[in-house]
PDB file of C-alpha atoms in Angstrom:
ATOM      1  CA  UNK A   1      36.743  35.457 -72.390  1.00 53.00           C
ATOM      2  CA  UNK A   2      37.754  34.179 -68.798  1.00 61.00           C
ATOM      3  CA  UNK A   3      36.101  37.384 -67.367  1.00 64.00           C
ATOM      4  CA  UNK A   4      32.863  36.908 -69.295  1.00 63.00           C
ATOM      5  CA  UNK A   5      32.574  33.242 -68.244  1.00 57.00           C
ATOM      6  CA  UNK A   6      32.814  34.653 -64.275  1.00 62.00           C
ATOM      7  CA  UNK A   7      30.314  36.854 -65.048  1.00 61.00           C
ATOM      8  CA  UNK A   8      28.060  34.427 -66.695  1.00 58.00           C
ATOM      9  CA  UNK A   9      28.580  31.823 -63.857  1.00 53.00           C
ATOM     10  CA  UNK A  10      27.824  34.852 -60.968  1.00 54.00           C
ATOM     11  CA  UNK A  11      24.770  35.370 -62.518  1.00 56.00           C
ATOM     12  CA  UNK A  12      23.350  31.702 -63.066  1.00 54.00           C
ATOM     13  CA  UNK A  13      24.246  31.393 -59.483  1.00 51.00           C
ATOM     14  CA  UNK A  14      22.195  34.531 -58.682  1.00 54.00           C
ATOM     15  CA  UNK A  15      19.304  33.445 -60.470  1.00 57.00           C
ATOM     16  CA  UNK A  16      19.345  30.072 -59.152  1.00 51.00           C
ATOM     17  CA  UNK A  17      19.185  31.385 -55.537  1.00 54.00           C
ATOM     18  CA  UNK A  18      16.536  33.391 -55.532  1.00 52.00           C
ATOM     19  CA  UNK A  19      14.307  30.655 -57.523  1.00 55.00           C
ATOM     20  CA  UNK A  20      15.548  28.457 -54.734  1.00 54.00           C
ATOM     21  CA  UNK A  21      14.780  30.750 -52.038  1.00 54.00           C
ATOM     22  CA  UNK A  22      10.969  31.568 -53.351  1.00 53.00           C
ATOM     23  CA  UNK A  23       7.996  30.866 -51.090  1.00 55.00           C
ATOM     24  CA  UNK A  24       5.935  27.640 -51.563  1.00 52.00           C
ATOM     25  CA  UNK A  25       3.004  27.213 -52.890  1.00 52.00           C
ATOM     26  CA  UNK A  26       0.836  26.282 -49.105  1.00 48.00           C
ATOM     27  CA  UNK A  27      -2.020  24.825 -51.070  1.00 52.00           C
ATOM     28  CA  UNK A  28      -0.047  21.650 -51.837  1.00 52.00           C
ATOM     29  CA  UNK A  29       1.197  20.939 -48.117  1.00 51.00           C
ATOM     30  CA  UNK A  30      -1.733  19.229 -45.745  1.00 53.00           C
ATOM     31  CA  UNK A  31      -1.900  19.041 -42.493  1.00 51.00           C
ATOM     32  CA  UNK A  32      -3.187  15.727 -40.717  1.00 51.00           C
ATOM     33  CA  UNK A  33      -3.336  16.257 -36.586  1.00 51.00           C
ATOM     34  CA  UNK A  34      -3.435  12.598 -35.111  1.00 48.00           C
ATOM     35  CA  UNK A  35      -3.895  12.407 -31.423  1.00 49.00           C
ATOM     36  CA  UNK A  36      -1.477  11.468 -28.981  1.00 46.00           C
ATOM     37  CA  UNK A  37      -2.225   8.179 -26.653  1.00 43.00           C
ATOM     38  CA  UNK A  38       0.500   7.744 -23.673  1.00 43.00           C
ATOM     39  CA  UNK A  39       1.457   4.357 -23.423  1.00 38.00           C
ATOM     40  CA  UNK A  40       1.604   1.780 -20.489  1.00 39.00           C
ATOM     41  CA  UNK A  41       3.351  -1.221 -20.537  1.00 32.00           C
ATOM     42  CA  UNK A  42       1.726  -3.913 -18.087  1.00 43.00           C
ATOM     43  CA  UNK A  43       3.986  -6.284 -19.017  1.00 44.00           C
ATOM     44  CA  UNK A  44       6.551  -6.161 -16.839  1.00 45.00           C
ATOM     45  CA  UNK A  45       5.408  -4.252 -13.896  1.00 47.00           C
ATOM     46  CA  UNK A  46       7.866  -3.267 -11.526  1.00 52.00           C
ATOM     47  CA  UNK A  47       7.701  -5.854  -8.044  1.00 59.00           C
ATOM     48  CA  UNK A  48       8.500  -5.992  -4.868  1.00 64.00           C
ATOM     49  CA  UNK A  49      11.312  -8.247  -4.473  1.00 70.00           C
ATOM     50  CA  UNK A  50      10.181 -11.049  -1.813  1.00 81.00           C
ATOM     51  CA  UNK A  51      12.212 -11.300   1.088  1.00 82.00           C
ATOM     52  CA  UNK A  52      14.448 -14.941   1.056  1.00 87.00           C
ATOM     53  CA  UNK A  53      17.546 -15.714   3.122  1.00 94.00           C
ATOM     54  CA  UNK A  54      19.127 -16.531  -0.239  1.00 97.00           C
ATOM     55  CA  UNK A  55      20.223 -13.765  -2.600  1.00 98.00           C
ATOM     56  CA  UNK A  56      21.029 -14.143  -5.940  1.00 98.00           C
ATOM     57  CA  UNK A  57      22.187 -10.685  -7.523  1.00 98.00           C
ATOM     58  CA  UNK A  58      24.324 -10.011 -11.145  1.00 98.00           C
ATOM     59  CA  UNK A  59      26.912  -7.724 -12.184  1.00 98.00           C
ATOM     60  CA  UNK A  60      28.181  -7.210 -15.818  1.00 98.00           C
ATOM     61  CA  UNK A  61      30.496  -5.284 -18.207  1.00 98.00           C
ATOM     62  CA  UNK A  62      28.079  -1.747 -18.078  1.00 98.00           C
ATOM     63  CA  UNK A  63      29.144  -1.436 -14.454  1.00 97.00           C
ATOM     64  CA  UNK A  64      25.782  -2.891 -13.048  1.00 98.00           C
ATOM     65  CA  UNK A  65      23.892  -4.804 -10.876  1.00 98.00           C
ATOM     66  CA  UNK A  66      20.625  -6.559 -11.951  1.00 98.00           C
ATOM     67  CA  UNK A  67      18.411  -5.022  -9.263  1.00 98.00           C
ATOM     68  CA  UNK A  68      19.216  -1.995  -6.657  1.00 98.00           C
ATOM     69  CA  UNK A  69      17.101  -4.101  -4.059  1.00 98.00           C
ATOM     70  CA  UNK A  70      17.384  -6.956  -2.215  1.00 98.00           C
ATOM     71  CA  UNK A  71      15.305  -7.865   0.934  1.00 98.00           C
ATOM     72  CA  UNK A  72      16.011 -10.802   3.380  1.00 98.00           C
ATOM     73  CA  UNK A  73      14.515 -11.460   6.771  1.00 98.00           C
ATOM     74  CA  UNK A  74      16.837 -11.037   9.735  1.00 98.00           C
ATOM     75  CA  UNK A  75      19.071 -14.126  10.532  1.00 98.00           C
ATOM     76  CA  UNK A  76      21.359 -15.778   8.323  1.00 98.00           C
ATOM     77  CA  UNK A  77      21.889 -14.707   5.031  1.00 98.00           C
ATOM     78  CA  UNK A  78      23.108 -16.247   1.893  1.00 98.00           C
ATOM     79  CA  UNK A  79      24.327 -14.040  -1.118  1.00 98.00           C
ATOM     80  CA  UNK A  80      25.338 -15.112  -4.307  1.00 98.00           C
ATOM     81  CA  UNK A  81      26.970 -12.179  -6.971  1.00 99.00           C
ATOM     82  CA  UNK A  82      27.540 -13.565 -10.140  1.00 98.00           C
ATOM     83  CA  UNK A  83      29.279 -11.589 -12.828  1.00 98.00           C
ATOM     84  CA  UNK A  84      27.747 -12.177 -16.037  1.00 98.00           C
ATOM     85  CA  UNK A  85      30.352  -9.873 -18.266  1.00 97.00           C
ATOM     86  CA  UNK A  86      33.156 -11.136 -19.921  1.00 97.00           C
ATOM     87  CA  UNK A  87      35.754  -8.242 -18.964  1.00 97.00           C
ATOM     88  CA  UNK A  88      38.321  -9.667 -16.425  1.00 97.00           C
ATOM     89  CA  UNK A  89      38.430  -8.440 -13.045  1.00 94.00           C
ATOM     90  CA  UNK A  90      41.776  -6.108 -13.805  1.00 95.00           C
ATOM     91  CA  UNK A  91      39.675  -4.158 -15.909  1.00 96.00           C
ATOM     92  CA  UNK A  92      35.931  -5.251 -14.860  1.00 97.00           C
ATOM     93  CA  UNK A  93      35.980  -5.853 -11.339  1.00 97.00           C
ATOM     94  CA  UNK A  94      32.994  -6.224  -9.105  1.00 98.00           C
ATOM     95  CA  UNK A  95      32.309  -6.895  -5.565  1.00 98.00           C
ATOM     96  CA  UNK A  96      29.491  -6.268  -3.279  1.00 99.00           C
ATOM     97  CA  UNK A  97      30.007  -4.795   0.021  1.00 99.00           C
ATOM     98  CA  UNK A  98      27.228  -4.143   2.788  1.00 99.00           C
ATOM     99  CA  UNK A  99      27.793  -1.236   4.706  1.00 99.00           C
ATOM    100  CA  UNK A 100      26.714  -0.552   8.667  1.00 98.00           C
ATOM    101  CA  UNK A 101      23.898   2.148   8.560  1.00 98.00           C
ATOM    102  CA  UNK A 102      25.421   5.404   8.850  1.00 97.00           C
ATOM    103  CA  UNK A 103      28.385   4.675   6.418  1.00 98.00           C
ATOM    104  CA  UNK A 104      29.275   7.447   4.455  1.00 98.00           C
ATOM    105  CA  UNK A 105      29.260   6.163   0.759  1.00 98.00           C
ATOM    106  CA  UNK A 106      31.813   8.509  -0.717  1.00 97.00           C
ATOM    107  CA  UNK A 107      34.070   8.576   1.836  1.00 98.00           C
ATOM    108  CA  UNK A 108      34.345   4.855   1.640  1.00 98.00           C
ATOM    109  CA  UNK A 109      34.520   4.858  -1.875  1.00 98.00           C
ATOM    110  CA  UNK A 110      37.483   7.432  -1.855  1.00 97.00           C
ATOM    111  CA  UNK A 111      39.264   5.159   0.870  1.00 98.00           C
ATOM    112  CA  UNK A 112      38.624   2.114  -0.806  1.00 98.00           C
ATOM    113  CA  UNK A 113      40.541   3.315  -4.242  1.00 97.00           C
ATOM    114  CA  UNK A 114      43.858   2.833  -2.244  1.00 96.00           C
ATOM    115  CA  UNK A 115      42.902  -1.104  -0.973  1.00 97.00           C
ATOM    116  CA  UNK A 116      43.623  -2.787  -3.980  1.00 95.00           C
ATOM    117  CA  UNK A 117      45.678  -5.636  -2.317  1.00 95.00           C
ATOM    118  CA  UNK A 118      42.429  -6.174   0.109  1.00 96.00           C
ATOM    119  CA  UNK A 119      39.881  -6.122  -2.756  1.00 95.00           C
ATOM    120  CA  UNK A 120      39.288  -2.377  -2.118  1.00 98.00           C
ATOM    121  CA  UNK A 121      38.400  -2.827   1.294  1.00 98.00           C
ATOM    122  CA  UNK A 122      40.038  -0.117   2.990  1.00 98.00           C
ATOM    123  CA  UNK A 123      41.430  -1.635   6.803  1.00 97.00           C
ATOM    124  CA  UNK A 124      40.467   1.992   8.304  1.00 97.00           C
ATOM    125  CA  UNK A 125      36.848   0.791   7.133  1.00 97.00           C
ATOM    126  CA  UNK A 126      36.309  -2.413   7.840  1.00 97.00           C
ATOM    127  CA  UNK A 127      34.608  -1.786  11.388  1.00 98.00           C
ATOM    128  CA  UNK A 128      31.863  -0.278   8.953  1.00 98.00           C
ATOM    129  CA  UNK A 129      31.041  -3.625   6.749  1.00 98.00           C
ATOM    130  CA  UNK A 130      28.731  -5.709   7.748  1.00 98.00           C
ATOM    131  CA  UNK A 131      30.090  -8.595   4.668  1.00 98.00           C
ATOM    132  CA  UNK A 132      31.760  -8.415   1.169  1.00 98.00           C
ATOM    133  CA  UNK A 133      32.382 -10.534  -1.778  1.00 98.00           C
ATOM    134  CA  UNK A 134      35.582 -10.874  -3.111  1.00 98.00           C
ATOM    135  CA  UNK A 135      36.688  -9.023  -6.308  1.00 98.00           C
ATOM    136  CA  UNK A 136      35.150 -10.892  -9.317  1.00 98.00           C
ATOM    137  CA  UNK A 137      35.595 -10.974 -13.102  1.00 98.00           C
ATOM    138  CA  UNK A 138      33.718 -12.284 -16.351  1.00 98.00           C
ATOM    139  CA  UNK A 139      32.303 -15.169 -15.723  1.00 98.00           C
ATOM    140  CA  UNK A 140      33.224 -15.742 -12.112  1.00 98.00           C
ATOM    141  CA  UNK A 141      30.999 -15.587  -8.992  1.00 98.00           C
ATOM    142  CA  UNK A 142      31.319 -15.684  -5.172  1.00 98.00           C
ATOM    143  CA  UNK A 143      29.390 -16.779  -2.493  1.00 99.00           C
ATOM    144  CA  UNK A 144      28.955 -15.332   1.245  1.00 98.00           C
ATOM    145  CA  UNK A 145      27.214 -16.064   4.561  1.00 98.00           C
ATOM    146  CA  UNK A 146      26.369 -13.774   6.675  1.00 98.00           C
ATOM    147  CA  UNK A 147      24.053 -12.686   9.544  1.00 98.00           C
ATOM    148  CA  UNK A 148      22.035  -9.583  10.254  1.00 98.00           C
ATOM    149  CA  UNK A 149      19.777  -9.863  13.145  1.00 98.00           C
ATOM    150  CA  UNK A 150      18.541  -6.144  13.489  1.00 97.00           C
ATOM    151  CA  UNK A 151      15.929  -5.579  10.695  1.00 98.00           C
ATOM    152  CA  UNK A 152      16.384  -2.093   8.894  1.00 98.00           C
ATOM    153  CA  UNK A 153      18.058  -0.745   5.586  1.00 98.00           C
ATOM    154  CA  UNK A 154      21.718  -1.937   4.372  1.00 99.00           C
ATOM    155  CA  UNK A 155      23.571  -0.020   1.649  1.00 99.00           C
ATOM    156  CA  UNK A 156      25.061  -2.531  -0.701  1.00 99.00           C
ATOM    157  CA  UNK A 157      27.982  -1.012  -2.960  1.00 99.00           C
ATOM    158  CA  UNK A 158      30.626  -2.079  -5.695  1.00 98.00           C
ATOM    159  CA  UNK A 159      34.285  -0.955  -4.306  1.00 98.00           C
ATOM    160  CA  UNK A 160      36.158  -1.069  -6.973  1.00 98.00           C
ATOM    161  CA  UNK A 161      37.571   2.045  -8.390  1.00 97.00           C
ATOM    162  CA  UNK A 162      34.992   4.123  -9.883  1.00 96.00           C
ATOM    163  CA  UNK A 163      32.237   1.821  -9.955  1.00 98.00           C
ATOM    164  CA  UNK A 164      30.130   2.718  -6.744  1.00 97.00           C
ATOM    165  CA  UNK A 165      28.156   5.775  -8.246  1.00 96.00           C
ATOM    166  CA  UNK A 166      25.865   2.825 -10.740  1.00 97.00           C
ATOM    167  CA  UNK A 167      26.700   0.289  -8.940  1.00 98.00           C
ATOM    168  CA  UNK A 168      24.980   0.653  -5.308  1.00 98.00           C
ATOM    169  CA  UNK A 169      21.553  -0.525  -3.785  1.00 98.00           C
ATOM    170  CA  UNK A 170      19.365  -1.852  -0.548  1.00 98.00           C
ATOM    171  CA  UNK A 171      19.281  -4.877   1.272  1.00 98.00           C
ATOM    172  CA  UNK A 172      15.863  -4.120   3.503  1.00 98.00           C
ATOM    173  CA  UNK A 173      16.372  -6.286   6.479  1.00 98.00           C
ATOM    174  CA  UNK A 174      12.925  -7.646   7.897  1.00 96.00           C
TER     175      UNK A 174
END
């Protein structure tokens, strides 16, 4: 009796997959082609940032700044980062350091993962920075002055560890 019932069940399952696997009728399936329209949003076109001697710039918890640009004319220069995360700054830190033209990015960076008692400012660097914040959490901000008289392009990064390949940007000098 068992091997009858094996049998049986073999050959329901046979029939059932080849019903299964039996073309479709194509008469019941219709094809509707609807053209394609690429959108543009005008809403929020991308500006020029307008050059001001006071910078405002955010960092939060997705390890990033709220804009990769900042322009300033030459003189003095006030710069406000504001951390808008909650994270603290063990686990979340952000700073912004302005680099001398020329600077070597990754090298920097790699130095800079050893200065945690400066705010990963590396001493062997520091002829190369022009200013810095200090290390910031959640919720915290600093404020710096500084002064750039020679107009050009300034590589803004984050220091701390890991941070400076999204977090990094210009300050275009007027």
């Amino acid at each position: 009796m068992k091997k009858s019932f094996k049998i049986t069940l073999v050959a329901a399952f046979a029939i059932f997959s080849l019903f299964s696997c039996g073309k479709k009728d194509s008469k019941d399936i219709e094809t509707v082609a609807t053209p394609t329209t690429e959108e543009t949003y005008e809403e929020n076109p991308i500006e020029t940032p307008v050059a001001t001697n006071d910078l405002q710039i955010e960092s939060n918890d997705q390890m990033q700044y709220s804009v990769t640009e900042l322009r300033a004319p030459a003189g003095k220069i006030t710069l406000t980062l504001k951390h808008v995360g909650k994270m603290e700054k063990i686990a979340m830190g952000h700073n912004l350091v302005i680099l001398k033209p020329g600077t070597d990015i990754s090298d920097f960076a790699l130095k800079a993962v050893e200065a945690k008692d400066t705010d990963y400012i590396p001493a062997s660097e520091k002829a190369k920075v022009i200013a810095h914040t200090k290390i910031i959490g959640g919720g915290e901000s600093d404020v710096i002055e500084f002064t750039i008289d020679e107009p050009g392009t300034y590589d803004f990064i984050c220091s701390f560890p890991g941070h400076v390949s999204m977090m990094k940007g210009k300050l275009i000098v007027e």
